[in-house]
mmCIF file of C-alpha atoms in Angstrom:
data_model
loop_
_atom_site.group_PDB
_atom_site.id
_atom_site.type_symbol
_atom_site.label_atom_id
_atom_site.label_comp_id
_atom_site.label_asym_id
_atom_site.label_seq_id
_atom_site.Cartn_x
_atom_site.Cartn_y
_atom_site.Cartn_z
ATOM 1 C CA MET A 1 -62.749 -4.406 -14.941
ATOM 2 C CA THR A 2 -61.869 -1.207 -12.944
ATOM 3 C CA ARG A 3 -58.408 -1.012 -11.859
ATOM 4 C CA ARG A 4 -57.772 -0.381 -8.192
ATOM 5 C CA TRP A 5 -54.666 2.024 -7.602
ATOM 6 C CA PRO A 6 -53.005 1.891 -4.182
ATOM 7 C CA ARG A 7 -54.137 4.386 -1.777
ATOM 8 C CA GLN A 8 -52.023 7.465 -1.414
ATOM 9 C CA THR A 9 -52.167 10.136 0.983
ATOM 10 C CA LEU A 10 -52.535 13.990 -0.122
ATOM 11 C CA ARG A 11 -48.999 14.322 1.777
ATOM 12 C CA THR A 12 -47.524 11.746 -0.398
ATOM 13 C CA ARG A 13 -48.829 13.136 -3.535
ATOM 14 C CA LEU A 14 -47.610 16.437 -2.668
ATOM 15 C CA THR A 15 -44.272 15.353 -1.944
ATOM 16 C CA LEU A 16 -43.999 13.276 -5.181
ATOM 17 C CA ILE A 17 -44.935 16.618 -6.978
ATOM 18 C CA TYR A 18 -42.468 18.635 -5.431
ATOM 19 C CA GLY A 19 -39.790 15.985 -5.910
ATOM 20 C CA GLY A 20 -40.464 15.373 -9.473
ATOM 21 C CA LEU A 21 -40.642 19.055 -10.344
ATOM 22 C CA PHE A 22 -37.234 19.607 -8.699
ATOM 23 C CA LEU A 23 -35.835 16.629 -10.386
ATOM 24 C CA LEU A 24 -37.073 17.783 -13.762
ATOM 25 C CA ALA A 25 -35.658 21.195 -13.202
ATOM 26 C CA GLY A 26 -32.465 19.743 -12.293
ATOM 27 C CA VAL A 27 -32.213 17.761 -15.293
ATOM 28 C CA VAL A 28 -33.203 20.441 -17.480
ATOM 29 C CA LEU A 29 -30.506 22.673 -15.699
ATOM 30 C CA LEU A 30 -27.709 19.915 -16.151
ATOM 31 C CA ALA A 31 -28.472 19.362 -19.812
ATOM 32 C CA VAL A 32 -28.345 23.239 -20.508
ATOM 33 C CA THR A 33 -25.100 23.405 -18.670
ATOM 34 C CA TYR A 34 -23.579 20.447 -20.633
ATOM 35 C CA PHE A 35 -24.761 22.234 -23.898
ATOM 36 C CA LEU A 36 -23.086 25.418 -23.020
ATOM 37 C CA VAL A 37 -19.787 23.834 -21.733
ATOM 38 C CA ALA A 38 -19.689 21.700 -24.668
ATOM 39 C CA ARG A 39 -19.725 24.762 -26.818
ATOM 40 C CA GLN A 40 -16.947 26.242 -25.102
ATOM 41 C CA LEU A 41 -14.545 23.384 -25.095
ATOM 42 C CA PRO A 42 -11.986 22.833 -27.896
ATOM 43 C CA GLY A 43 -12.974 20.005 -30.223
ATOM 44 C CA THR A 44 -16.097 19.506 -32.179
ATOM 45 C CA GLY A 45 -18.095 22.772 -32.205
ATOM 46 C CA GLY A 46 -15.610 24.577 -29.897
ATOM 47 C CA THR A 47 -12.098 25.931 -30.248
ATOM 48 C CA SER A 48 -10.241 24.381 -33.406
ATOM 49 C CA ALA A 49 -7.133 22.397 -32.804
ATOM 50 C CA GLY A 50 -5.158 25.148 -35.019
ATOM 51 C CA HIS A 51 -5.449 27.557 -32.118
ATOM 52 C CA VAL A 52 -3.856 25.321 -29.754
ATOM 53 C CA ARG A 53 -0.004 25.208 -29.698
ATOM 54 C CA LEU A 54 1.310 21.941 -28.122
ATOM 55 C CA TYR A 55 4.917 20.742 -27.911
ATOM 56 C CA GLN A 56 6.739 17.397 -27.422
ATOM 57 C CA GLU A 57 9.928 17.151 -25.397
ATOM 58 C CA ASP A 58 12.834 16.010 -27.745
ATOM 59 C CA PRO A 59 15.644 14.580 -25.248
ATOM 60 C CA ALA A 60 17.983 14.799 -28.237
ATOM 61 C CA SER A 61 18.033 18.693 -28.382
ATOM 62 C CA PRO A 62 17.377 20.090 -25.042
ATOM 63 C CA ALA A 63 19.183 23.167 -25.993
ATOM 64 C CA LEU A 64 16.554 24.201 -28.777
ATOM 65 C CA GLY A 65 13.538 23.237 -26.650
ATOM 66 C CA PRO A 66 10.668 20.947 -27.508
ATOM 67 C CA PRO A 67 9.707 21.466 -31.262
ATOM 68 C CA PRO A 68 6.251 22.180 -31.911
ATOM 69 C CA LEU A 69 3.795 19.179 -32.903
ATOM 70 C CA SER A 70 2.331 20.879 -35.855
ATOM 71 C CA ALA A 71 3.887 18.020 -38.036
ATOM 72 C CA ASN A 72 1.246 15.571 -36.258
ATOM 73 C CA PRO A 73 -2.023 17.160 -36.380
ATOM 74 C CA ALA A 74 -3.913 14.066 -35.935
ATOM 75 C CA PHE A 75 -2.391 13.375 -32.597
ATOM 76 C CA VAL A 76 -3.150 16.756 -31.376
ATOM 77 C CA GLN A 77 -6.939 16.583 -32.411
ATOM 78 C CA ASP A 78 -7.199 13.139 -30.731
ATOM 79 C CA LEU A 79 -5.695 14.425 -27.522
ATOM 80 C CA ILE A 80 -8.156 17.483 -27.487
ATOM 81 C CA GLN A 81 -11.102 15.171 -28.251
ATOM 82 C CA GLN A 82 -10.088 12.764 -25.389
ATOM 83 C CA THR A 83 -9.804 15.723 -22.888
ATOM 84 C CA ARG A 84 -13.081 17.351 -24.057
ATOM 85 C CA ASP A 85 -14.894 14.055 -23.646
ATOM 86 C CA SER A 86 -13.394 13.389 -20.280
ATOM 87 C CA ALA A 87 -14.394 16.816 -18.982
ATOM 88 C CA LEU A 88 -17.950 16.525 -20.379
ATOM 89 C CA ARG A 89 -18.252 12.951 -18.864
ATOM 90 C CA SER A 90 -17.089 14.226 -15.511
ATOM 91 C CA LEU A 91 -19.538 17.188 -15.721
ATOM 92 C CA LEU A 92 -22.568 14.532 -16.273
ATOM 93 C CA THR A 93 -21.330 12.122 -13.671
ATOM 94 C CA GLN A 94 -20.517 14.684 -10.997
ATOM 95 C CA GLY A 95 -23.650 16.748 -11.865
ATOM 96 C CA GLY A 96 -25.907 13.604 -11.814
ATOM 97 C CA ILE A 97 -24.454 12.551 -8.176
ATOM 98 C CA ALA A 98 -25.054 16.092 -6.949
ATOM 99 C CA LEU A 99 -28.639 16.169 -8.544
ATOM 100 C CA ALA A 100 -29.546 12.819 -6.998
ATOM 101 C CA VAL A 101 -28.056 13.856 -3.420
ATOM 102 C CA VAL A 102 -29.842 17.396 -3.557
ATOM 103 C CA GLY A 103 -33.075 15.599 -5.027
ATOM 104 C CA ALA A 104 -33.297 13.517 -2.249
ATOM 105 C CA ALA A 105 -32.938 16.286 0.263
ATOM 106 C CA ALA A 106 -35.572 18.196 -1.730
ATOM 107 C CA VAL A 107 -37.942 15.126 -1.470
ATOM 108 C CA LEU A 108 -37.469 14.815 2.333
ATOM 109 C CA ALA A 109 -37.889 18.723 2.787
ATOM 110 C CA GLY A 110 -40.990 18.339 0.560
ATOM 111 C CA TRP A 111 -42.436 15.690 2.810
ATOM 112 C CA VAL A 112 -41.799 17.727 5.950
ATOM 113 C CA VAL A 113 -43.174 21.024 4.474
ATOM 114 C CA ALA A 114 -46.143 19.250 3.091
ATOM 115 C CA GLY A 115 -46.934 17.608 6.661
ATOM 116 C CA ARG A 116 -46.793 21.082 8.218
ATOM 117 C CA ALA A 117 -48.970 22.622 5.478
ATOM 118 C CA LEU A 118 -51.725 19.849 5.776
ATOM 119 C CA ARG A 119 -51.628 19.756 9.620
ATOM 120 C CA PRO A 120 -54.533 22.181 9.937
ATOM 121 C CA LEU A 121 -56.608 20.040 7.268
ATOM 122 C CA HIS A 122 -55.892 16.811 9.546
ATOM 123 C CA ARG A 123 -57.514 18.862 12.544
ATOM 124 C CA VAL A 124 -60.509 19.399 10.335
ATOM 125 C CA THR A 125 -60.671 15.706 9.415
ATOM 126 C CA GLU A 126 -60.171 14.548 13.049
ATOM 127 C CA THR A 127 -63.132 16.912 14.216
ATOM 128 C CA ALA A 128 -65.474 15.775 11.300
ATOM 129 C CA ARG A 129 -64.722 12.169 12.209
ATOM 130 C CA ARG A 130 -65.502 12.626 15.822
ATOM 131 C CA ILE A 131 -68.796 14.154 15.064
ATOM 132 C CA ALA A 132 -69.471 11.594 12.689
ATOM 133 C CA GLU A 133 -68.821 8.888 15.316
ATOM 134 C CA ALA A 134 -70.388 10.474 18.229
ATOM 135 C CA PRO A 135 -72.960 8.124 19.587
ATOM 136 C CA ALA A 136 -75.537 11.332 20.272
ATOM 137 C CA ALA A 137 -75.989 13.874 17.659
ATOM 138 C CA ASP A 138 -76.214 16.719 19.830
ATOM 139 C CA ARG A 139 -73.091 16.327 21.748
ATOM 140 C CA GLY A 140 -71.161 15.766 18.554
ATOM 141 C CA LEU A 141 -72.821 18.955 16.927
ATOM 142 C CA HIS A 142 -71.814 21.040 19.775
ATOM 143 C CA GLU A 143 -68.093 20.592 18.969
ATOM 144 C CA ARG A 144 -66.170 23.189 16.668
ATOM 145 C CA ILE A 145 -62.727 23.188 15.143
ATOM 146 C CA GLY A 146 -61.655 26.598 16.166
ATOM 147 C CA LEU A 147 -58.742 26.835 13.773
ATOM 148 C CA ASP A 148 -56.207 29.678 14.387
ATOM 149 C CA GLY A 149 -53.989 31.124 11.798
ATOM 150 C CA PRO A 150 -53.532 33.017 8.635
ATOM 151 C CA ARG A 151 -56.614 33.338 6.579
ATOM 152 C CA ASP A 152 -55.978 30.913 3.897
ATOM 153 C CA GLU A 153 -58.103 28.352 2.044
ATOM 154 C CA ILE A 154 -57.989 25.732 5.014
ATOM 155 C CA LYS A 155 -58.710 28.504 7.552
ATOM 156 C CA GLU A 156 -61.904 29.358 5.332
ATOM 157 C CA LEU A 157 -62.791 25.696 5.029
ATOM 158 C CA ALA A 158 -62.700 25.138 8.879
ATOM 159 C CA ASP A 159 -64.650 28.684 9.626
ATOM 160 C CA THR A 160 -67.249 27.376 7.203
ATOM 161 C CA PHE A 161 -67.464 23.941 8.771
ATOM 162 C CA ASP A 162 -68.102 25.598 12.171
ATOM 163 C CA VAL A 163 -70.791 27.722 10.808
ATOM 164 C CA MET A 164 -72.427 24.799 9.431
ATOM 165 C CA LEU A 165 -72.203 22.884 12.668
ATOM 166 C CA THR A 166 -73.894 25.834 14.502
ATOM 167 C CA ARG A 167 -76.631 25.967 12.192
ATOM 168 C CA LEU A 168 -77.223 22.236 12.356
ATOM 169 C CA ASP A 169 -76.795 22.357 16.069
ATOM 170 C CA GLN A 170 -79.500 25.198 16.319
ATOM 171 C CA SER A 171 -81.741 23.450 13.981
ATOM 172 C CA PHE A 172 -81.621 20.106 15.818
ATOM 173 C CA ASP A 173 -82.244 21.488 19.391
ATOM 174 C CA GLY A 174 -85.069 23.713 18.043
ATOM 175 C CA GLN A 175 -86.735 20.517 16.606
ATOM 176 C CA GLN A 176 -86.421 18.663 19.556
ATOM 177 C CA ARG A 177 -87.731 21.726 21.787
ATOM 178 C CA PHE A 178 -90.541 21.988 19.412
ATOM 179 C CA ILE A 179 -91.695 18.421 19.581
ATOM 180 C CA ALA A 180 -91.091 18.530 23.500
ATOM 181 C CA ASN A 181 -93.192 21.743 23.816
ATOM 182 C CA ALA A 182 -96.003 20.661 21.377
ATOM 183 C CA SER A 183 -96.214 17.306 22.796
ATOM 184 C CA HIS A 184 -96.488 18.768 26.360
ATOM 185 C CA GLU A 185 -99.236 21.432 25.135
ATOM 186 C CA LEU A 186 -101.220 18.575 23.476
ATOM 187 C CA ARG A 187 -101.313 16.128 26.418
ATOM 188 C CA THR A 188 -103.391 18.577 28.576
ATOM 189 C CA PRO A 189 -106.438 18.654 26.133
ATOM 190 C CA LEU A 190 -106.371 15.093 25.249
ATOM 191 C CA THR A 191 -106.416 14.303 29.017
ATOM 192 C CA LEU A 192 -109.243 16.698 29.492
ATOM 193 C CA ASN A 193 -111.089 14.903 26.468
ATOM 194 C CA ARG A 194 -110.695 11.645 27.967
ATOM 195 C CA THR A 195 -112.172 12.871 31.179
ATOM 196 C CA LEU A 196 -115.080 14.310 29.634
ATOM 197 C CA LEU A 197 -115.943 11.173 27.491
ATOM 198 C CA GLU A 198 -115.471 8.927 30.213
ATOM 199 C CA VAL A 199 -117.966 11.082 32.512
ATOM 200 C CA ALA A 200 -120.374 11.376 29.660
ATOM 201 C CA LEU A 201 -120.383 7.533 29.138
ATOM 202 C CA ALA A 202 -120.775 6.762 32.928
ATOM 203 C CA ALA A 203 -124.097 8.543 32.825
ATOM 204 C CA GLU A 204 -127.232 6.178 33.063
ATOM 205 C CA SER A 205 -129.049 7.807 30.344
ATOM 206 C CA VAL A 206 -126.642 7.112 27.548
ATOM 207 C CA THR A 207 -128.363 5.669 24.424
ATOM 208 C CA PRO A 208 -126.632 3.015 22.607
ATOM 209 C CA GLU A 209 -125.610 5.246 19.767
ATOM 210 C CA LEU A 210 -124.064 7.708 21.992
ATOM 211 C CA ASP A 211 -122.289 5.053 23.877
ATOM 212 C CA GLN A 212 -120.832 3.566 20.613
ATOM 213 C CA LEU A 213 -119.578 7.203 19.598
ATOM 214 C CA GLY A 214 -118.167 7.659 22.966
ATOM 215 C CA THR A 215 -116.284 4.460 22.643
ATOM 216 C CA THR A 216 -114.855 5.362 19.334
ATOM 217 C CA LEU A 217 -113.808 8.667 20.358
ATOM 218 C CA LEU A 218 -112.001 7.261 23.525
ATOM 219 C CA ALA A 219 -110.206 4.951 21.140
ATOM 220 C CA VAL A 220 -109.143 7.797 18.859
ATOM 221 C CA ASN A 221 -108.068 9.745 21.923
ATOM 222 C CA ALA A 222 -106.187 6.863 23.444
ATOM 223 C CA ARG A 223 -104.432 6.617 20.088
ATOM 224 C CA HIS A 224 -103.357 10.355 20.049
ATOM 225 C CA GLU A 225 -102.193 10.093 23.724
ATOM 226 C CA GLN A 226 -100.024 7.142 22.446
ATOM 227 C CA LEU A 227 -98.695 9.144 19.585
ATOM 228 C CA ILE A 228 -97.855 12.105 22.132
ATOM 229 C CA GLU A 229 -95.993 10.005 24.492
ATOM 230 C CA GLY A 230 -94.017 8.549 21.722
ATOM 231 C CA LEU A 231 -93.064 11.861 20.569
ATOM 232 C CA LEU A 232 -91.934 12.764 23.830
ATOM 233 C CA LEU A 233 -90.058 9.698 24.350
ATOM 234 C CA LEU A 234 -88.435 10.264 20.811
ATOM 235 C CA ALA A 235 -87.341 13.719 21.800
ATOM 236 C CA ARG A 236 -85.891 12.559 25.038
ATOM 237 C CA SER A 237 -84.317 9.570 23.577
ATOM 238 C CA GLU A 238 -82.319 11.517 20.987
ATOM 239 C CA ARG A 239 -80.196 13.112 23.715
ATOM 240 C CA GLU A 240 -77.170 11.390 25.210
ATOM 241 C CA VAL A 241 -77.903 9.673 28.372
ATOM 242 C CA LEU A 242 -75.530 11.146 31.024
ATOM 243 C CA ASP A 243 -77.037 9.748 34.239
ATOM 244 C CA ARG A 244 -76.215 6.025 33.791
ATOM 245 C CA SER A 245 -76.729 3.089 36.185
ATOM 246 C CA TYR A 246 -75.944 -0.572 35.862
ATOM 247 C CA VAL A 247 -78.607 -2.490 33.890
ATOM 248 C CA ASP A 248 -78.650 -6.243 33.117
ATOM 249 C CA LEU A 249 -80.705 -6.696 29.830
ATOM 250 C CA ALA A 250 -81.657 -10.143 30.853
ATOM 251 C CA ASP A 251 -83.590 -8.811 33.675
ATOM 252 C CA VAL A 252 -85.117 -6.299 31.423
ATOM 253 C CA VAL A 253 -86.107 -8.932 28.831
ATOM 254 C CA GLU A 254 -87.576 -11.157 31.561
ATOM 255 C CA HIS A 255 -89.711 -8.298 32.954
ATOM 256 C CA VAL A 256 -90.943 -7.250 29.587
ATOM 257 C CA VAL A 257 -91.764 -10.521 28.411
ATOM 258 C CA ASP A 258 -94.086 -11.020 31.636
ATOM 259 C CA GLN A 259 -95.767 -7.895 31.105
ATOM 260 C CA THR A 260 -96.599 -8.129 27.327
ATOM 261 C CA PRO A 261 -99.661 -9.739 26.222
ATOM 262 C CA THR A 262 -98.938 -12.138 23.324
ATOM 263 C CA GLY A 263 -102.513 -13.228 22.273
ATOM 264 C CA GLU A 264 -102.085 -16.336 19.888
ATOM 265 C CA VAL A 265 -98.406 -15.675 19.352
ATOM 266 C CA SER A 266 -95.945 -17.820 20.999
ATOM 267 C CA LEU A 267 -93.043 -16.299 22.996
ATOM 268 C CA ARG A 268 -89.629 -17.826 23.700
ATOM 269 C CA VAL A 269 -87.101 -16.339 25.788
ATOM 270 C CA GLU A 270 -83.468 -17.187 26.137
ATOM 271 C CA ALA A 271 -82.291 -14.504 28.708
ATOM 272 C CA ALA A 272 -78.486 -14.500 29.503
ATOM 273 C CA GLU A 273 -76.436 -12.105 31.369
ATOM 274 C CA ALA A 274 -75.996 -8.927 29.310
ATOM 275 C CA PRO A 275 -74.528 -6.020 31.424
ATOM 276 C CA THR A 276 -74.649 -2.668 30.434
ATOM 277 C CA THR A 277 -75.078 0.964 31.743
ATOM 278 C CA GLY A 278 -77.765 3.671 30.874
ATOM 279 C CA ASP A 279 -81.319 4.836 31.862
ATOM 280 C CA PRO A 280 -83.311 1.686 32.965
ATOM 281 C CA VAL A 281 -86.543 3.379 31.834
ATOM 282 C CA LEU A 282 -85.290 4.091 28.228
ATOM 283 C CA LEU A 283 -83.891 0.631 28.024
ATOM 284 C CA GLU A 284 -86.943 -1.176 29.124
ATOM 285 C CA ARG A 285 -88.918 1.064 26.623
ATOM 286 C CA LEU A 286 -86.422 -0.249 23.876
ATOM 287 C CA VAL A 287 -87.031 -4.012 24.625
ATOM 288 C CA GLN A 288 -90.686 -3.372 25.035
ATOM 289 C CA ASN A 289 -90.950 -1.825 21.497
ATOM 290 C CA LEU A 290 -88.989 -4.677 20.074
ATOM 291 C CA VAL A 291 -91.181 -7.210 21.682
ATOM 292 C CA GLU A 292 -94.374 -5.435 20.961
ATOM 293 C CA ASN A 293 -93.494 -4.908 17.377
ATOM 294 C CA GLY A 294 -92.615 -8.465 17.042
ATOM 295 C CA VAL A 295 -96.048 -9.659 18.282
ATOM 296 C CA ARG A 296 -97.985 -6.878 16.325
ATOM 297 C CA HIS A 297 -96.478 -7.652 12.977
ATOM 298 C CA ASN A 298 -96.701 -11.369 13.030
ATOM 299 C CA LEU A 299 -98.699 -14.224 11.601
ATOM 300 C CA ALA A 300 -102.335 -14.776 12.480
ATOM 301 C CA GLU A 301 -101.855 -18.415 12.963
ATOM 302 C CA ARG A 302 -98.646 -20.104 14.301
ATOM 303 C CA GLY A 303 -97.098 -17.062 14.913
ATOM 304 C CA TRP A 304 -93.680 -16.886 17.194
ATOM 305 C CA VAL A 305 -91.324 -14.445 18.770
ATOM 306 C CA ARG A 306 -87.994 -15.320 20.127
ATOM 307 C CA VAL A 307 -86.198 -13.084 22.464
ATOM 308 C CA THR A 308 -82.522 -13.476 23.301
ATOM 309 C CA SER A 309 -79.897 -11.734 25.446
ATOM 310 C CA GLY A 310 -76.231 -12.112 25.948
ATOM 311 C CA VAL A 311 -72.737 -10.941 25.386
ATOM 312 C CA ARG A 312 -71.260 -10.989 21.774
ATOM 313 C CA ASP A 313 -67.761 -9.358 20.705
ATOM 314 C CA GLU A 314 -67.612 -7.396 23.858
ATOM 315 C CA LEU A 315 -71.036 -5.960 23.426
ATOM 316 C CA ALA A 316 -74.247 -6.479 25.274
ATOM 317 C CA VAL A 317 -76.973 -7.759 22.615
ATOM 318 C CA VAL A 318 -80.518 -8.186 22.733
ATOM 319 C CA THR A 319 -81.975 -10.001 19.605
ATOM 320 C CA VAL A 320 -85.713 -10.165 18.905
ATOM 321 C CA THR A 321 -86.708 -12.740 15.846
ATOM 322 C CA ASN A 322 -90.273 -13.024 14.806
ATOM 323 C CA SER A 323 -92.266 -14.659 12.155
ATOM 324 C CA GLY A 324 -94.443 -12.896 9.742
ATOM 325 C CA SER A 325 -94.762 -11.613 6.152
ATOM 326 C CA VAL A 326 -91.552 -11.430 3.827
ATOM 327 C CA VAL A 327 -90.011 -7.810 4.065
ATOM 328 C CA PRO A 328 -87.875 -6.959 1.077
ATOM 329 C CA ARG A 329 -84.319 -5.775 2.239
ATOM 330 C CA TYR A 330 -84.857 -2.341 0.495
ATOM 331 C CA GLU A 331 -87.649 -1.628 2.985
ATOM 332 C CA ILE A 332 -85.444 -2.197 6.123
ATOM 333 C CA PRO A 333 -84.183 1.502 6.301
ATOM 334 C CA GLY A 334 -87.569 2.996 5.957
ATOM 335 C CA LEU A 335 -88.874 0.886 9.034
ATOM 336 C CA PHE A 336 -86.614 2.952 11.408
ATOM 337 C CA GLU A 337 -87.889 6.343 10.238
ATOM 338 C CA PRO A 338 -90.879 7.901 12.169
ATOM 339 C CA PHE A 339 -94.478 7.035 11.107
ATOM 340 C CA ARG A 340 -93.131 4.443 8.690
ATOM 341 C CA ARG A 341 -95.021 1.027 8.688
ATOM 342 C CA PHE A 342 -94.316 -1.543 6.094
ATOM 343 C CA GLY A 343 -97.260 -2.344 4.111
ATOM 344 C CA ALA A 344 -99.644 -0.074 5.923
ATOM 345 C CA ASP A 345 -101.136 3.267 5.009
ATOM 346 C CA ARG A 346 -100.710 6.064 7.627
ATOM 347 C CA VAL A 347 -104.643 6.590 7.795
ATOM 348 C CA ALA A 348 -105.234 2.715 7.950
ATOM 349 C CA PRO A 349 -106.836 1.385 11.338
ATOM 350 C CA ARG A 350 -103.898 -0.343 12.520
ATOM 351 C CA PRO A 351 -102.304 -0.414 16.069
ATOM 352 C CA GLY A 352 -99.318 1.528 16.793
ATOM 353 C CA VAL A 353 -98.125 4.939 15.668
ATOM 354 C CA GLY A 354 -95.089 4.101 13.583
ATOM 355 C CA LEU A 355 -92.600 5.178 16.275
ATOM 356 C CA GLY A 356 -91.450 1.706 17.497
ATOM 357 C CA LEU A 357 -88.279 1.244 15.724
ATOM 358 C CA SER A 358 -87.471 4.845 15.759
ATOM 359 C CA ILE A 359 -87.479 4.995 19.390
ATOM 360 C CA VAL A 360 -85.429 1.827 19.451
ATOM 361 C CA ARG A 361 -82.949 3.416 17.326
ATOM 362 C CA ALA A 362 -82.759 6.627 19.096
ATOM 363 C CA VAL A 363 -82.305 5.063 22.526
ATOM 364 C CA ALA A 364 -79.636 2.615 21.442
ATOM 365 C CA ARG A 365 -77.811 5.539 19.823
ATOM 366 C CA ALA A 366 -78.242 7.526 23.027
ATOM 367 C CA HIS A 367 -76.447 4.743 24.823
ATOM 368 C CA GLY A 368 -73.582 4.453 22.490
ATOM 369 C CA GLY A 369 -75.068 1.366 20.675
ATOM 370 C CA ASP A 370 -76.786 0.677 17.421
ATOM 371 C CA VAL A 371 -79.458 -1.450 16.110
ATOM 372 C CA ARG A 372 -79.943 -3.197 12.775
ATOM 373 C CA ALA A 373 -82.417 -5.404 11.194
ATOM 374 C CA GLU A 374 -82.099 -8.289 8.748
ATOM 375 C CA PRO A 375 -85.262 -9.992 6.799
ATOM 376 C CA ARG A 376 -85.835 -13.526 7.137
ATOM 377 C CA ASP A 377 -86.304 -15.797 4.146
ATOM 378 C CA GLU A 378 -89.324 -17.421 5.658
ATOM 379 C CA GLY A 379 -90.774 -13.955 6.605
ATOM 380 C CA GLY A 380 -90.381 -11.826 9.646
ATOM 381 C CA LEU A 381 -87.312 -10.020 10.935
ATOM 382 C CA VAL A 382 -84.340 -10.312 13.067
ATOM 383 C CA VAL A 383 -83.774 -7.182 14.931
ATOM 384 C CA THR A 384 -80.484 -6.919 16.911
ATOM 385 C CA VAL A 385 -79.434 -4.241 19.405
ATOM 386 C CA THR A 386 -75.820 -3.851 20.585
ATOM 387 C CA LEU A 387 -74.786 -1.723 23.535
ATOM 388 C CA PRO A 388 -71.526 -1.250 25.330
ATOM 389 C CA LEU A 389 -70.679 -3.540 28.117
ATOM 390 C CA ALA A 390 -70.623 -2.360 31.788
ATOM 391 C CA VAL A 391 -67.294 -1.371 32.764
ATOM 392 C CA THR A 392 -66.064 -2.071 36.439
ATOM 393 C CA ASP A 393 -62.717 -0.851 37.432
ATOM 394 C CA GLY A 394 -61.566 -0.321 33.841
ATOM 395 C CA VAL A 395 -62.634 -3.849 32.878
ATOM 396 C CA ALA A 396 -65.758 -4.670 30.674
ATOM 397 C CA GLU A 397 -67.874 -7.334 32.487
ATOM 398 C CA ALA A 398 -68.558 -10.525 30.343
#
């Protein structure tokens, strides 16, 4: 069993180290002082009693003065030893009290100094936390620490962190621009191909073989157009939504369900009010992808999908639950990656392009929310999207 130590901050550990080293040095200094003083005091290991001349007053002969006490050396030696022990005891007592007082002051000073020394490190930590918790990656990566001060280890760490953020920001921006530009460039030839195929198939002299070939090419072209639209939407969704408007997810759910063909799959809706703010087009696409995925990846017979919306824990929530094949829990993270489909090869002739849940996650995070999926023991998934509630006059609408 692993022993769990109580959490200690770096400031606490530095203070304990400073205080411990100071107290250790103080104890060593007190011990050395005690040893040196003990060697100089008369008594054992010090000045012998024979070198000390003591007198005892004799009231009977005041004229002669007090006679020397050389006749009682035991008394002299005992008096010297008592004086020596009292002096050393006072040295230890007073020195220990002084060491305790100065040690407490040193610990307090160490706490203050450690706090001031670690203040730049706290700034680095706070910046990194804000970037990690930012709802949109591009907004967080634009932030920099910009630490000023002497060029020490913490300054070098902050500068290196800023350089890393700059390169990541440029990389993400370049990737999004490439996806958007490539998608726009590919959309034009695909549209031209579709037009040429439709014109060719509309001719009266089309043979059955040519008609079948044209129909197949149109299906392939439509799949490529769907892929391009998905890439464009994914690139757009990964940026923070700045132009927001009021959206009730219950209205979005009802509209999407009315427009989605379900085939043999039964669809149940429980739409309660779930107000939020954001881009209505992106939020509609989010719900549409969830519902279409629930219908597409389902059982051939007796399949069902349940869509609910509402407010939970001060969040607007949309949940899509469906029946289907059993999904292992370790496969869940891969379902949110682009072009990943559970139990399907990329070249398999299955509907969809593998961007549905990727777009859902991108849209949710761009709106400051999140999405999670849980497998059902009977098969299928429970996908839940949480978004911030709409705020009116500083109060979240519930």
